[in-house]
Tab-separated table of C-alpha atoms (C1' of nucleotides) in Angstrom:
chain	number	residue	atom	x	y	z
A	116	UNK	CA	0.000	0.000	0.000
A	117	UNK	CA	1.847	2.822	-1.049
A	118	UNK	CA	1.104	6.091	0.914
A	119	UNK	CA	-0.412	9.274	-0.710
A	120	UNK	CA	2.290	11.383	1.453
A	121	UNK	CA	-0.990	13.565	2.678
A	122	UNK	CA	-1.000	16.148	5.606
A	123	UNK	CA	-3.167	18.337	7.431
A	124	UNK	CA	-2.652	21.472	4.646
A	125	UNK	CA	-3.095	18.850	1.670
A	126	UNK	CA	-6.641	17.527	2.760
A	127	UNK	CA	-7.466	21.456	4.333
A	128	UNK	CA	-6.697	22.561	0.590
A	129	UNK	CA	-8.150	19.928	-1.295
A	130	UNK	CA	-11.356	21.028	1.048
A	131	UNK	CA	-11.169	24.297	0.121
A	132	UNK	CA	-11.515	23.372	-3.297
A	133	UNK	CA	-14.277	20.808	-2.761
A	134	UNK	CA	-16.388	24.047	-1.217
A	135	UNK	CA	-15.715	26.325	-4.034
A	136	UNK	CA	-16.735	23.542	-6.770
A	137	UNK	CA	-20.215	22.076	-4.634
A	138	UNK	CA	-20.290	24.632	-1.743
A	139	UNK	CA	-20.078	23.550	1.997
A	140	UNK	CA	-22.959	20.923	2.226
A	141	UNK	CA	-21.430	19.469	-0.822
A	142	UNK	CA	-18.368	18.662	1.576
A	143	UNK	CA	-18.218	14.823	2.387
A	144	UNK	CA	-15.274	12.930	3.798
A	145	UNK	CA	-16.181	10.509	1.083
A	146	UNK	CA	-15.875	12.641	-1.792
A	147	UNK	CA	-12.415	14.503	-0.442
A	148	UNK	CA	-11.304	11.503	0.051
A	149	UNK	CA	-11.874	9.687	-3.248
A	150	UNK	CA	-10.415	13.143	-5.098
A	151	UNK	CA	-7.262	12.222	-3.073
A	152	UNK	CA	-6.767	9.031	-3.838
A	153	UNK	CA	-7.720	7.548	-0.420
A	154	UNK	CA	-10.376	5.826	1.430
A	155	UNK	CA	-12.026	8.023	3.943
A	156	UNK	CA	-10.998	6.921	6.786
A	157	UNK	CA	-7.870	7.652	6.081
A	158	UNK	CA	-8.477	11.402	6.372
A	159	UNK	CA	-8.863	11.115	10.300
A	160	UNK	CA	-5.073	10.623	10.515
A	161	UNK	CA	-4.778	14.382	9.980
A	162	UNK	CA	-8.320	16.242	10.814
A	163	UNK	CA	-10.165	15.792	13.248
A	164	UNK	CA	-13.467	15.093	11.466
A	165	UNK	CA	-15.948	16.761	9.415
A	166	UNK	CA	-17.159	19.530	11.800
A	167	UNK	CA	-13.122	20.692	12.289
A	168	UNK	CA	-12.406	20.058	8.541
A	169	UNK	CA	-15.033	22.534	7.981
A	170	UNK	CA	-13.727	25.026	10.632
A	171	UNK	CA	-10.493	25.034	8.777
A	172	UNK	CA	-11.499	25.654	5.578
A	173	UNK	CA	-13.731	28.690	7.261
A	174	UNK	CA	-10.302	30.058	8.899
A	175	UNK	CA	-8.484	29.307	5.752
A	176	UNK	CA	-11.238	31.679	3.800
A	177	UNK	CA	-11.191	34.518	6.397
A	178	UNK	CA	-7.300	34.771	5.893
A	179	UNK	CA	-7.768	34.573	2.196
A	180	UNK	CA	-10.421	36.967	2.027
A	181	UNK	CA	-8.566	39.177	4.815
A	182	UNK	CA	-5.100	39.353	2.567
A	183	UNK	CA	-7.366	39.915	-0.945
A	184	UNK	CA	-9.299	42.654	1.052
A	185	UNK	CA	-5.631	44.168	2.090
A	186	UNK	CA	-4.459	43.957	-1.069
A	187	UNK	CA	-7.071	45.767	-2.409
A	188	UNK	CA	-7.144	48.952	0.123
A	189	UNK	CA	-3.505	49.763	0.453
A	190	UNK	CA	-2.971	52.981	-1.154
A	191	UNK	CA	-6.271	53.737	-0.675
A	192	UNK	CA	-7.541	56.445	1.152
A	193	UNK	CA	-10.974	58.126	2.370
A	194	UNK	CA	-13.810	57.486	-0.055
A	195	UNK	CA	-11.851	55.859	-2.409
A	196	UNK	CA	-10.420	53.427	-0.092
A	197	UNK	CA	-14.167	52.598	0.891
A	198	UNK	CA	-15.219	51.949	-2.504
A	199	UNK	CA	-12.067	50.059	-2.986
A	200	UNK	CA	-13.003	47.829	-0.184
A	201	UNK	CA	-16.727	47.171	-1.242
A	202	UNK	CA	-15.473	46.260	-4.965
A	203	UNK	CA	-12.878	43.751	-3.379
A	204	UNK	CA	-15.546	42.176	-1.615
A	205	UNK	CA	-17.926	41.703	-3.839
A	206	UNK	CA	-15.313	40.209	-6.303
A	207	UNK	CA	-13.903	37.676	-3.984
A	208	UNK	CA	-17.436	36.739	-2.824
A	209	UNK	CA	-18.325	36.023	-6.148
A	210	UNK	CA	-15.657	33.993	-7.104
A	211	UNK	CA	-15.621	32.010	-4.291
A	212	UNK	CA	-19.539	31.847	-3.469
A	213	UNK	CA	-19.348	28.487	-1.635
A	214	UNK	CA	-16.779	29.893	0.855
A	215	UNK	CA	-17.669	33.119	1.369
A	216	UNK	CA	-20.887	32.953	3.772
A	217	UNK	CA	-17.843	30.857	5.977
A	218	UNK	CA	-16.577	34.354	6.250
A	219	UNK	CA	-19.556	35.815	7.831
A	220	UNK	CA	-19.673	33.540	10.992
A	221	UNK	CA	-18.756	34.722	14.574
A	222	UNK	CA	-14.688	33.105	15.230
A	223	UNK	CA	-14.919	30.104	17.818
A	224	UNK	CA	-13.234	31.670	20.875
A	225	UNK	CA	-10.791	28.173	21.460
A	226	UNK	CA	-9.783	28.993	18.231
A	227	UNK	CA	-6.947	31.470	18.068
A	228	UNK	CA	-6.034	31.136	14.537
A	229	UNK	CA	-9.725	31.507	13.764
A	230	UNK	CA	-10.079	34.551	16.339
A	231	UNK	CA	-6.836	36.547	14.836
A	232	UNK	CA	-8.201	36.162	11.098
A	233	UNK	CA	-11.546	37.190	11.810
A	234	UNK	CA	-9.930	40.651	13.723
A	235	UNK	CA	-7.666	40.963	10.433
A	236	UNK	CA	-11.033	41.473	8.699
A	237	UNK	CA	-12.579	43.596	11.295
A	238	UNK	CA	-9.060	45.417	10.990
A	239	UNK	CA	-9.520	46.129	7.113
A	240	UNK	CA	-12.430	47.451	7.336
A	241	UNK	CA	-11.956	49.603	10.376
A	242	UNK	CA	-8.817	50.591	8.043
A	243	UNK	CA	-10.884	51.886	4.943
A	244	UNK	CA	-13.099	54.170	7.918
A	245	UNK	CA	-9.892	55.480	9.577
A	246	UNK	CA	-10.144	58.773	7.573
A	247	UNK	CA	-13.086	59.550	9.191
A	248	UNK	CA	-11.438	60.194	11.966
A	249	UNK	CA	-15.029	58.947	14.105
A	250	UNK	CA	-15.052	58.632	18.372
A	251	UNK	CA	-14.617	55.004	19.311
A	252	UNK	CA	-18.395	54.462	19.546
A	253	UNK	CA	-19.364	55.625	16.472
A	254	UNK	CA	-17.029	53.854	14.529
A	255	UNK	CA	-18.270	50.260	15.766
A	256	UNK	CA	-21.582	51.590	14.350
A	257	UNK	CA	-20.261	52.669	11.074
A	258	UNK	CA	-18.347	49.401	10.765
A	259	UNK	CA	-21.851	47.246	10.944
A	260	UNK	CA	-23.520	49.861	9.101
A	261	UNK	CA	-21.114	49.073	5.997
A	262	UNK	CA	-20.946	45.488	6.664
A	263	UNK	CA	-24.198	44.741	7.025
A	264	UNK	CA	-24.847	47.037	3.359
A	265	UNK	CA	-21.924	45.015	1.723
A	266	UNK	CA	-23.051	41.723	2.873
A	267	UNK	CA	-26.640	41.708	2.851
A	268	UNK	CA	-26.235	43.397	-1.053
A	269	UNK	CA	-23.916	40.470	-2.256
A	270	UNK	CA	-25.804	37.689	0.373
A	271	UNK	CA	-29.250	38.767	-1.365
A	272	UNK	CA	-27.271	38.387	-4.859
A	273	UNK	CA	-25.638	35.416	-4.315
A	274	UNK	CA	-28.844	33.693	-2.658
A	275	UNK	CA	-30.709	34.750	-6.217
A	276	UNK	CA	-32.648	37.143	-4.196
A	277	UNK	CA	-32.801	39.925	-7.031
A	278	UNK	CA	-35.101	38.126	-9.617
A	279	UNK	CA	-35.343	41.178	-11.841
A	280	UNK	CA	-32.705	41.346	-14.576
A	281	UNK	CA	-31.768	45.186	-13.759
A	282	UNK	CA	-27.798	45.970	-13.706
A	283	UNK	CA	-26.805	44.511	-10.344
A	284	UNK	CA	-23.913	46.433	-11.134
A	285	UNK	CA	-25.427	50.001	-11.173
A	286	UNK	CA	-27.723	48.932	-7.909
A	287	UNK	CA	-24.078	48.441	-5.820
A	288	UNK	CA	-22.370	51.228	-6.861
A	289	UNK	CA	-25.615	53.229	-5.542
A	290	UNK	CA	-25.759	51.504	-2.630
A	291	UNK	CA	-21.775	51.814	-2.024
A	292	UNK	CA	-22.195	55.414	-3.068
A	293	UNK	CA	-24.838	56.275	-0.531
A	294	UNK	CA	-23.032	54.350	2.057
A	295	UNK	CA	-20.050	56.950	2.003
A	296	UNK	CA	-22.434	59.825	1.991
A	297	UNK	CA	-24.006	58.595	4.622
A	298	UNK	CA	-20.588	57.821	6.441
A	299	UNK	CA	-19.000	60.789	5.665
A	300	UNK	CA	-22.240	62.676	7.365
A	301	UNK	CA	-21.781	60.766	10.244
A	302	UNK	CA	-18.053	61.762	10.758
A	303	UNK	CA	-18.956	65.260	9.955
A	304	UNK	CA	-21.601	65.825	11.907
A	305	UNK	CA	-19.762	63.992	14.971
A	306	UNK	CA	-16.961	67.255	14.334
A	307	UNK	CA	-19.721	69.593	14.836
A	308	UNK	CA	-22.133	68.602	17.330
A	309	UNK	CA	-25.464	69.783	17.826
A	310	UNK	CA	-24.523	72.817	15.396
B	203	UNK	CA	-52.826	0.093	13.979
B	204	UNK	CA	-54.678	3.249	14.795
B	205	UNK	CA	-54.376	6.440	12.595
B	206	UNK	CA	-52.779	9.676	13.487
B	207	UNK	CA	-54.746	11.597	10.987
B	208	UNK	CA	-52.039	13.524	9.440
B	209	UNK	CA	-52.343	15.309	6.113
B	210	UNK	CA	-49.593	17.766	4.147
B	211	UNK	CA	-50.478	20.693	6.751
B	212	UNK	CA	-50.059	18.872	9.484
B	213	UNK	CA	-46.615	17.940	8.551
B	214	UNK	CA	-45.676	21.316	6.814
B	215	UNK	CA	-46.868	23.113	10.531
B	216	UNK	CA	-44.944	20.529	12.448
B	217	UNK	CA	-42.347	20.905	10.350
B	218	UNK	CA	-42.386	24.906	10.637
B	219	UNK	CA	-41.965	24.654	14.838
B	220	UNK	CA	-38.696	21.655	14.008
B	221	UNK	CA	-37.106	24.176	12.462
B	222	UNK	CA	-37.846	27.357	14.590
B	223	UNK	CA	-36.553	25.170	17.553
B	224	UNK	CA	-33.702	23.506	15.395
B	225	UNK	CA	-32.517	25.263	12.556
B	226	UNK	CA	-32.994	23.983	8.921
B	227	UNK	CA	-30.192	21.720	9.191
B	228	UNK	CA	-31.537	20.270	12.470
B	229	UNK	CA	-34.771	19.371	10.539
B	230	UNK	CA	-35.142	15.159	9.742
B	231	UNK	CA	-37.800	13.300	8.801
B	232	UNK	CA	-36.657	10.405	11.676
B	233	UNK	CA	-37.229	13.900	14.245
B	234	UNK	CA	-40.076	14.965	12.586
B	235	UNK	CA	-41.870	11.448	12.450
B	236	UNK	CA	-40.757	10.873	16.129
B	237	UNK	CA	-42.698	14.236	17.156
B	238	UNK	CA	-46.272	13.558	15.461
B	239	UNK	CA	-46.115	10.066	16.758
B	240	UNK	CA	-45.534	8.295	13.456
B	241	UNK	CA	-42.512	6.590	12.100
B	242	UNK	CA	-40.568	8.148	9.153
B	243	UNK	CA	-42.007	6.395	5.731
B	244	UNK	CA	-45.072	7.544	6.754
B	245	UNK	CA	-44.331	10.956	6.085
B	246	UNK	CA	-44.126	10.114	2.361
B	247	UNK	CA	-47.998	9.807	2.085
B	248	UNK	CA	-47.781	13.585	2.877
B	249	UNK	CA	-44.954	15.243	1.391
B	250	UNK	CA	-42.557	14.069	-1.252
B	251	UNK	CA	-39.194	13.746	0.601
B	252	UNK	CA	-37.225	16.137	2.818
B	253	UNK	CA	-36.225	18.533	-0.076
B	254	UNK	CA	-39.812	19.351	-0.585
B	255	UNK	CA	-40.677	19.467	2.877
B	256	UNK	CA	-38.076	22.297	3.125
B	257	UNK	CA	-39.439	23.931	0.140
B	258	UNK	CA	-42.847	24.001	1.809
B	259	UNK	CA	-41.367	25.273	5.337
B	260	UNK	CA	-39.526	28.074	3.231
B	261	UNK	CA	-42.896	29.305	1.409
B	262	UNK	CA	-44.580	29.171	4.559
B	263	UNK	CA	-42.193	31.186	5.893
B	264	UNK	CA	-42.079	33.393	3.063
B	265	UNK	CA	-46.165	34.002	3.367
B	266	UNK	CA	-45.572	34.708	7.374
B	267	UNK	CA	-42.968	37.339	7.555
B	268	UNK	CA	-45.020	38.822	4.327
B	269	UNK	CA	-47.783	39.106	6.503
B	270	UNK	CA	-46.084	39.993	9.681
B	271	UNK	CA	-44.753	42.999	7.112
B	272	UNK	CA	-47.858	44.088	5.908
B	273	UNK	CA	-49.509	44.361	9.388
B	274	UNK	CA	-46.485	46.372	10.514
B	275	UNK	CA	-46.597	49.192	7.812
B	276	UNK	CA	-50.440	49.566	7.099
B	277	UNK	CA	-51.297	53.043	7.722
B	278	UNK	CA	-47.637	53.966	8.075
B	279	UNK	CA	-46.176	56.542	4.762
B	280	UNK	CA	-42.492	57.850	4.107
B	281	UNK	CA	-40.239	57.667	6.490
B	282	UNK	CA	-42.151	56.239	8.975
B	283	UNK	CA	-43.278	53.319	7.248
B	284	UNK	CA	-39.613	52.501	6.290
B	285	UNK	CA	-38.888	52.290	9.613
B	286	UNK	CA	-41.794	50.488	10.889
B	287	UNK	CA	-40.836	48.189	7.692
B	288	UNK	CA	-37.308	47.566	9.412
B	289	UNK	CA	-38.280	47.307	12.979
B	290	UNK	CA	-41.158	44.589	11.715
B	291	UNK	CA	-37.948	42.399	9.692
B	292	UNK	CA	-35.275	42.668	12.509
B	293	UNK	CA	-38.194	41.312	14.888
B	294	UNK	CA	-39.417	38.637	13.040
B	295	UNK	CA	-35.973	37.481	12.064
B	296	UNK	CA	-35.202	37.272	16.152
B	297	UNK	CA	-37.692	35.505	16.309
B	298	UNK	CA	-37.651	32.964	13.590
B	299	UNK	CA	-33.507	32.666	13.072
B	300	UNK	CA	-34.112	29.327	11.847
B	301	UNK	CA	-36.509	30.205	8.992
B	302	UNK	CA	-35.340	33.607	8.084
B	303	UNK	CA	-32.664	32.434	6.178
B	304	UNK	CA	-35.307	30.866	4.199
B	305	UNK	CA	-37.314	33.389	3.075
B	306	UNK	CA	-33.958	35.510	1.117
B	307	UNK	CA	-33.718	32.784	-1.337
B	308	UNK	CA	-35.261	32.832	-5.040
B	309	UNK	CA	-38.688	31.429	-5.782
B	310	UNK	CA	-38.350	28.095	-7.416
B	311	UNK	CA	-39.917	28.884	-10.911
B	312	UNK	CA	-42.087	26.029	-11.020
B	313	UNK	CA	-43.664	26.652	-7.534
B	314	UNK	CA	-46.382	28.947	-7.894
B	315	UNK	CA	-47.208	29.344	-4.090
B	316	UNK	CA	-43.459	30.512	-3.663
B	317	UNK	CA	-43.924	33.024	-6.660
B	318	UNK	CA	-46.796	34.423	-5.348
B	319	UNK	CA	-45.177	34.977	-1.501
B	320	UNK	CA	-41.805	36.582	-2.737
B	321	UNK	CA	-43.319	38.827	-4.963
B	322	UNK	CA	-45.848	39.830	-1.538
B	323	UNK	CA	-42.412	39.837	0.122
B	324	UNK	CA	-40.934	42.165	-2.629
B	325	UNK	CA	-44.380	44.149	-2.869
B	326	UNK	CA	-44.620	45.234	0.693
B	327	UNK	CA	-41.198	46.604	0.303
B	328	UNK	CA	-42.121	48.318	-2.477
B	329	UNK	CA	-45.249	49.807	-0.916
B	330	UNK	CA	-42.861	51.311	2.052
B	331	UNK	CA	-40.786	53.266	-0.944
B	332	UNK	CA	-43.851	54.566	-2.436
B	333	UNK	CA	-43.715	57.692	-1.412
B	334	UNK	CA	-40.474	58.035	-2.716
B	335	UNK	CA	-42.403	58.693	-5.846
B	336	UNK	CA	-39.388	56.725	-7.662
B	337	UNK	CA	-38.786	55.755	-11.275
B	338	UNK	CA	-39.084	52.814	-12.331
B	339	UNK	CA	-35.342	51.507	-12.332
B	340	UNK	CA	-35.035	53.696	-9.473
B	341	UNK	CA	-37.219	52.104	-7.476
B	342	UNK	CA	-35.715	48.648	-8.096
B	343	UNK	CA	-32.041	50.080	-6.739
B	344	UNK	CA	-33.381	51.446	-4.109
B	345	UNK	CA	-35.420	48.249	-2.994
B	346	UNK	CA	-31.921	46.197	-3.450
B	347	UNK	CA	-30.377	48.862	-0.965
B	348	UNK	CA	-33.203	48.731	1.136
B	349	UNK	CA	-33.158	45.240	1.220
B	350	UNK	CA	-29.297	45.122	1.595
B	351	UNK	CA	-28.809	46.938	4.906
B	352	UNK	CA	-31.655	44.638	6.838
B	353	UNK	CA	-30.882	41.849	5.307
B	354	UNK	CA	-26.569	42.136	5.924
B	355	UNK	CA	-27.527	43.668	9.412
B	356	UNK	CA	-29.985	40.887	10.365
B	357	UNK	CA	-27.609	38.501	8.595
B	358	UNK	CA	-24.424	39.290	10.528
B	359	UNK	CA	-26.197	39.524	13.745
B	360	UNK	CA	-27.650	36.117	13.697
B	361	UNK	CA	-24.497	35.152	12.235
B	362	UNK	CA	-22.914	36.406	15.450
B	363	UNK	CA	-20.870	38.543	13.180
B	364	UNK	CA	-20.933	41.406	15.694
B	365	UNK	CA	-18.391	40.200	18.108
B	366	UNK	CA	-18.163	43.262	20.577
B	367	UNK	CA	-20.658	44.307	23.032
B	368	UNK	CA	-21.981	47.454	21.683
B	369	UNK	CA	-25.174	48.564	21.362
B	370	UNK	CA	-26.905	46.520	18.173
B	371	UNK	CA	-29.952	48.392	18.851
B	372	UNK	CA	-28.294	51.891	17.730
B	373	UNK	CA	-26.305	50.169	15.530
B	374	UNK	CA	-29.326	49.344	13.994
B	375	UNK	CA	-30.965	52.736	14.301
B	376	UNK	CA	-28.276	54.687	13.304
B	377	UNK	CA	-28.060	52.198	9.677
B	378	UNK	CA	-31.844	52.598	9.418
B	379	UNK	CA	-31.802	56.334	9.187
B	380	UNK	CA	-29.056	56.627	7.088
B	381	UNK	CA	-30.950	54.354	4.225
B	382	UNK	CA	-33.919	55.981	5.229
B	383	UNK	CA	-31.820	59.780	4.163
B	384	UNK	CA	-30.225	58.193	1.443
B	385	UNK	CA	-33.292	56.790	-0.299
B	386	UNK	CA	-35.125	60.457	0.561
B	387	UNK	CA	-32.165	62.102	-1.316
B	388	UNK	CA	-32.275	59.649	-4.637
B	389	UNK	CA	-35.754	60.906	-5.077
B	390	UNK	CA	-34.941	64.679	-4.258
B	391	UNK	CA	-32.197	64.442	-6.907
B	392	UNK	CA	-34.744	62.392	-9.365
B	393	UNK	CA	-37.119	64.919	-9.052
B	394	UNK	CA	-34.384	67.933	-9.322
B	395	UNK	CA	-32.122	66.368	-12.408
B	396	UNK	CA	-28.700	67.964	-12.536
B	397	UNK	CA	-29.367	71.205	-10.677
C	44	DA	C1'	19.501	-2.892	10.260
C	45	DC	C1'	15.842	-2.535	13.442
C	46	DG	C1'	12.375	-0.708	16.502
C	47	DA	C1'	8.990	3.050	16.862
C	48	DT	C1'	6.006	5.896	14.672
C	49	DT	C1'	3.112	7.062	11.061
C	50	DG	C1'	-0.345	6.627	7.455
C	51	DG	C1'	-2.640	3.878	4.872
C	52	DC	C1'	-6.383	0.032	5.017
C	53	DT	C1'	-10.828	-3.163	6.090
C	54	DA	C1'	-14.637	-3.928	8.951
C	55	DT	C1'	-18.222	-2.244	11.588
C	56	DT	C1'	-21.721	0.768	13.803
C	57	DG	C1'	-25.216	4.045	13.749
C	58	DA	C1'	-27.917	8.031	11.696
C	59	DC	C1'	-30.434	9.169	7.903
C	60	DA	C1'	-33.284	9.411	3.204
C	61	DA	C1'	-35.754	6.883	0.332
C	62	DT	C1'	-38.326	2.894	-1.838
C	63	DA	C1'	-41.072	-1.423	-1.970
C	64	DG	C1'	-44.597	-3.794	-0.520
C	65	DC	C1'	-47.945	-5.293	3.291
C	66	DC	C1'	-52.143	-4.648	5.841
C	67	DA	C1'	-55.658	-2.387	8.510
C	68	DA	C1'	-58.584	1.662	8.934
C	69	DA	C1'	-61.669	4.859	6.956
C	70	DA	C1'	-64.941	6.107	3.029
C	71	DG	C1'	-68.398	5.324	-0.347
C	72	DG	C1'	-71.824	2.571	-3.185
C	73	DC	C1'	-75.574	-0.162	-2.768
D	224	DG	C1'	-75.068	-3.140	7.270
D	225	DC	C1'	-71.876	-5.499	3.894
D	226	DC	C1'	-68.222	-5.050	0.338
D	227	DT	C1'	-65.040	-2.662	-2.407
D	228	DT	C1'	-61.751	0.982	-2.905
D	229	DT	C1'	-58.775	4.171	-1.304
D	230	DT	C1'	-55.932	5.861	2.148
D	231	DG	C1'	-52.481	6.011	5.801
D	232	DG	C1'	-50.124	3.637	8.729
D	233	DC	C1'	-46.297	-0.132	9.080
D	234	DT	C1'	-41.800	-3.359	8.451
D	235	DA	C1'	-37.991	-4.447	5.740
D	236	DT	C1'	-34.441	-3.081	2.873
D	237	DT	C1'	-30.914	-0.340	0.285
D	238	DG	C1'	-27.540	3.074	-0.099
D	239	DT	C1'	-24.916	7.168	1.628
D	240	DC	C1'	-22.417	9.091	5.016
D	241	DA	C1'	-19.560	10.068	9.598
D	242	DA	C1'	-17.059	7.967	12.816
D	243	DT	C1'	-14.391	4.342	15.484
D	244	DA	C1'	-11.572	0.147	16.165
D	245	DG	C1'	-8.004	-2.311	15.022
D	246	DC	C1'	-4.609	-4.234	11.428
D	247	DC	C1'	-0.404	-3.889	8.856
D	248	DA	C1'	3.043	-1.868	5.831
D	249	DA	C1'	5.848	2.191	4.789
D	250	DT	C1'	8.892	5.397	6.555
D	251	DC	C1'	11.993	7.459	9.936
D	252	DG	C1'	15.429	7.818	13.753
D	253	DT	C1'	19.273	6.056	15.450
DNA sequence: ACGATTGGCTATTGACAATAGCCAAAAGGC
DNA sequence: GCCTTTTGGCTATTGTCAATAGCCAATCGT
């Protein structure tokens, strides 16, 4: 029986791929294991089962999507570093549309790996705000406010939720448009309260 | 052998409170039979298999939140029914995290009944806009935005997305009245073109 | 070279969806 | 009130999958 010279990253990657091509419920140890030449239970010498295998590949995606995001925004400043952001996002959520609602979900806490790339993303975003110069409160609103636009625009699209055939394309850069206006208000009316 | 006198809405309800208490993924037809006192092939004189069932759990969720909507911004206009529209989606999302997800995904084509709830679904949003007094293409952008920042709020909430303790209520009220300024200034600038 | 470790494997269990086919309970004709 | 038909339960079975136990060969350290 000659060996398949697997490891943890091998079967983590293969994984990844599996979720991009059939998305995460299309994930069996079966399958990952017959695309790498191996009987399933083979794959329990290096995860720890299907729940963990999952995990990983959701850690793996924040870190890819994190670096992408990065990428994207350095350079970048104000407004344009915004609309930098939103464009990144949507792109990588499109290409990857099986991984990407992964991205979304709330770091397990025994998980530091999983904890540090979920703050990475919290940290790019917080990044494309910084020249709003906003009061500690206000920019934890302003954060959700443009995640929540960003992902419930590209969860809606992704889900098929926009059955008409009008340019999706037109309908983000409105929404990202109004987003910074709306941002941008925020900070300035936060520099001159009440007046 | 006595009957339990089960028919499709007996099933479909039960099926409804599984996945309320559960989640959709918690949802089985071994559970399901076990709770109305039946075993599981029975089901199949009721509903064609569990990716039906599901179907039927998602339309009647569809139809319920439509509803819940509708109650919520009757006699509301502008602004205020906007808001009421938001407050009513954010509650009955709490409420129902199991389903909600559910009722942001495309009609099937071929199921009528699901048709004819997500365009209610899309029609009661509409109805909160009216007084926008949009244009056509308009209107549709500014439904997808609308739709965008509840959805991605109530998305990344349930998610858990929002790790730190701050205020999700204001969060939430803060986002609201931006879209709510934002949509009010696409139709001032409609109605004013270029100056 | 040789013992320990590692990484494959087969066999098995248990949950689940789904189908086939049986049989009794309700429903309807007369 | 029978008798037939339809309906709604059931058991038995198949096939997929995750997971565990336990075997044995390939590789590695010395």
């Amino acid at each position: 029986m000659p060996r398949a010279g697997l490891d943890r990253e091998a079967v983590v990657r293969e994984a990844v791929d599996a979720v991009d091509e059939l998305g995460a419920d299309g994930l069996t140890l079966a399958l990952l294991a017959s695309r790498l030449g191996v009987k399933a239970p083979s794959l329990y010498k290096h995860v720890e089962g299907l729940d963990h295998l999952r995990a990983s590949v959701g850690v793996a995606s924040k870190r890819e999507l994190a670096t992408h995001l990065e990428r994207a925004t350095v350079g970048h400043a104000g407004a344009d570093a915004i609309r930098a952001l939103a464009d990144a996002y949507r792109a990588w959520a499109k290409d990857h549309p099986g991984r990407y609602p992964m991205t979304v979900v709330a770091p397990a806490a025994d998980d530091a790996a999983d904890v540090a790339e979920s703050e990475r993303l919290y940290r790019v975003v917080a990044g494309a705000l910084r020249a709003l110069r906003l009061e500690e409160d206000a920019e934890v609103d302003a954060i959700r406010a443009l995640r929540a636009c960003l992902h419930g625009f590209i969860g809606l699209e992704t889900a098929g939720g926009f059955g008409l055939p009008d340019d999706v394309n037109r309908s983000y850069a409105l929404l990202v448009d109004d987003a910074i206006a709306s941002l941008e208000r925020r900070a300035a009316n936060a520099a001159t309260p009440a007046g």
